[in-house]
């Protein structure tokens, strides 16, 4: 329990900064929505001259900027899921690697706790942080909709608030696993952020080109695509299951490898 409390306490500043930044971004996007909605027809006419692949890559072929849900999906959702994923990997990838980086691992392992207890405490910490992060951003987003959107579906909005958490959890779990291979916190950060950006651009490329379309299946962004969620009126159960399985596999592998790992003291 002490390890869990220590982790929750040590990362709270990061949670507050990232959470406030993305919550304010989401609120700001909704605040400027009414002025853009009035000129939505001209904006869509302007965007219609863009290449078809560009429109498809960002879901603009399915959604309307004149609709509150479409505006949020096109302008704010992408930021929340992308930058939230960066926050997730930064958080999770540092939890194990920092013990060796800061030379606290000897003290930690001298305690009467198993390695499984260490992993469980840190895993619960990052899952709790992601829940708090997404709940905070979601509440502020809801307030933004209530103030600035005249008509919208609360059920649709709830789906778009829940969906990023599933992508964040999968990125965080993979980042947690990757942290086993680094003894420097900065190295784990760099690899984690690089992984998120690489997968994001793979997702864009897979959308733009039919030749590499198959690559979209490696991207959590594809499984929680805002346009698909709005058009289909649901979060795809299979996509949800895939992301949860990826998270579970990464978590299980972390337990297995951490118990076998030679730890640098």
Short mmCIF file of C-alpha atoms in Angstrom, two decimals, residues 129-222:
data_model
loop_
_atom_site.label_atom_id
_atom_site.label_comp_id
_atom_site.label_asym_id
_atom_site.label_seq_id
_atom_site.Cartn_x
_atom_site.Cartn_y
_atom_site.Cartn_z
CA UNK A 129 -4.15 8.21 -12.75
CA UNK A 130 -5.62 7.49 -16.18
CA UNK A 131 -9.10 7.17 -14.69
CA UNK A 132 -8.68 10.49 -12.88
CA UNK A 133 -7.19 12.16 -15.97
CA UNK A 134 -10.00 11.05 -18.30
CA UNK A 135 -12.71 11.76 -15.72
CA UNK A 136 -11.39 15.29 -15.19
CA UNK A 137 -11.13 16.06 -18.91
CA UNK A 138 -14.54 14.43 -19.45
CA UNK A 139 -16.26 16.55 -16.80
CA UNK A 140 -14.84 19.78 -18.22
CA UNK A 141 -15.80 18.69 -21.74
CA UNK A 142 -19.35 17.98 -20.55
CA UNK A 143 -19.55 21.45 -18.98
CA UNK A 144 -18.34 22.95 -22.26
CA UNK A 145 -21.09 21.13 -24.18
CA UNK A 146 -23.73 22.20 -21.67
CA UNK A 147 -22.72 25.85 -22.01
CA UNK A 148 -21.93 26.21 -25.71
CA UNK A 149 -23.77 23.45 -27.61
CA UNK A 150 -27.49 23.97 -28.16
CA UNK A 151 -28.27 20.40 -29.18
CA UNK A 152 -26.25 17.24 -28.72
CA UNK A 153 -26.58 13.65 -27.53
CA UNK A 154 -25.24 13.04 -24.03
CA UNK A 155 -24.90 9.34 -24.81
CA UNK A 156 -22.73 10.13 -27.85
CA UNK A 157 -20.62 12.48 -25.77
CA UNK A 158 -20.18 9.80 -23.08
CA UNK A 159 -18.86 7.40 -25.72
CA UNK A 160 -16.30 10.00 -26.87
CA UNK A 161 -15.23 10.57 -23.27
CA UNK A 162 -14.80 6.86 -22.51
CA UNK A 163 -13.09 5.86 -25.78
CA UNK A 164 -9.78 7.73 -25.19
CA UNK A 165 -9.34 5.95 -21.84
CA UNK A 166 -9.17 2.58 -23.62
CA UNK A 167 -6.47 3.87 -26.00
CA UNK A 168 -4.59 5.53 -23.13
CA UNK A 169 -4.68 2.30 -21.10
CA UNK A 170 -3.23 0.24 -23.95
CA UNK A 171 -0.42 2.76 -24.56
CA UNK A 172 0.30 2.97 -20.83
CA UNK A 173 0.47 -0.82 -20.47
CA UNK A 174 2.86 -1.14 -23.39
CA UNK A 175 4.94 1.73 -21.95
CA UNK A 176 4.99 -0.05 -18.58
CA UNK A 177 6.33 -3.17 -20.29
CA UNK A 178 8.94 -1.21 -22.26
CA UNK A 179 10.22 0.42 -19.07
CA UNK A 180 11.71 -2.97 -18.10
CA UNK A 181 14.32 -2.53 -20.78
CA UNK A 182 15.62 0.83 -19.57
CA UNK A 183 17.47 1.92 -16.47
CA UNK A 184 17.25 5.61 -17.38
CA UNK A 185 13.98 7.46 -17.03
CA UNK A 186 14.71 9.82 -19.94
CA UNK A 187 15.39 6.91 -22.27
CA UNK A 188 12.05 5.36 -21.35
CA UNK A 189 10.32 8.72 -21.93
CA UNK A 190 11.89 9.11 -25.37
CA UNK A 191 11.00 5.64 -26.53
CA UNK A 192 7.46 5.92 -25.19
CA UNK A 193 6.73 9.27 -26.85
CA UNK A 194 8.41 8.10 -30.05
CA UNK A 195 6.20 5.02 -30.05
CA UNK A 196 3.01 7.08 -29.72
CA UNK A 197 4.02 9.43 -32.55
CA UNK A 198 5.14 6.55 -34.77
CA UNK A 199 1.85 4.72 -34.32
CA UNK A 200 -0.10 7.92 -34.93
CA UNK A 201 1.66 8.53 -38.25
CA UNK A 202 1.26 4.86 -39.19
CA UNK A 203 -2.47 5.30 -38.60
CA UNK A 204 -2.53 8.38 -40.87
CA UNK A 205 -0.53 6.62 -43.59
CA UNK A 206 -2.78 3.56 -43.42
CA UNK A 207 -5.79 5.83 -43.93
CA UNK A 208 -4.21 7.66 -46.87
CA UNK A 209 -2.92 4.63 -48.80
CA UNK A 210 -4.72 1.38 -49.57
CA UNK A 211 -1.33 -0.34 -49.99
CA UNK A 212 -0.53 -0.01 -46.29
CA UNK A 213 -4.10 -0.08 -45.02
CA UNK A 214 -3.38 -3.26 -43.04
CA UNK A 215 -1.05 -1.27 -40.75
CA UNK A 216 -4.00 0.48 -39.15
CA UNK A 217 -4.66 -2.67 -37.11
CA UNK A 218 -1.53 -1.99 -35.02
CA UNK A 219 -2.84 1.42 -33.99
CA UNK A 220 -5.03 2.03 -30.90
CA UNK A 221 -6.11 5.25 -32.63
CA UNK A 222 -7.84 3.19 -35.33
#
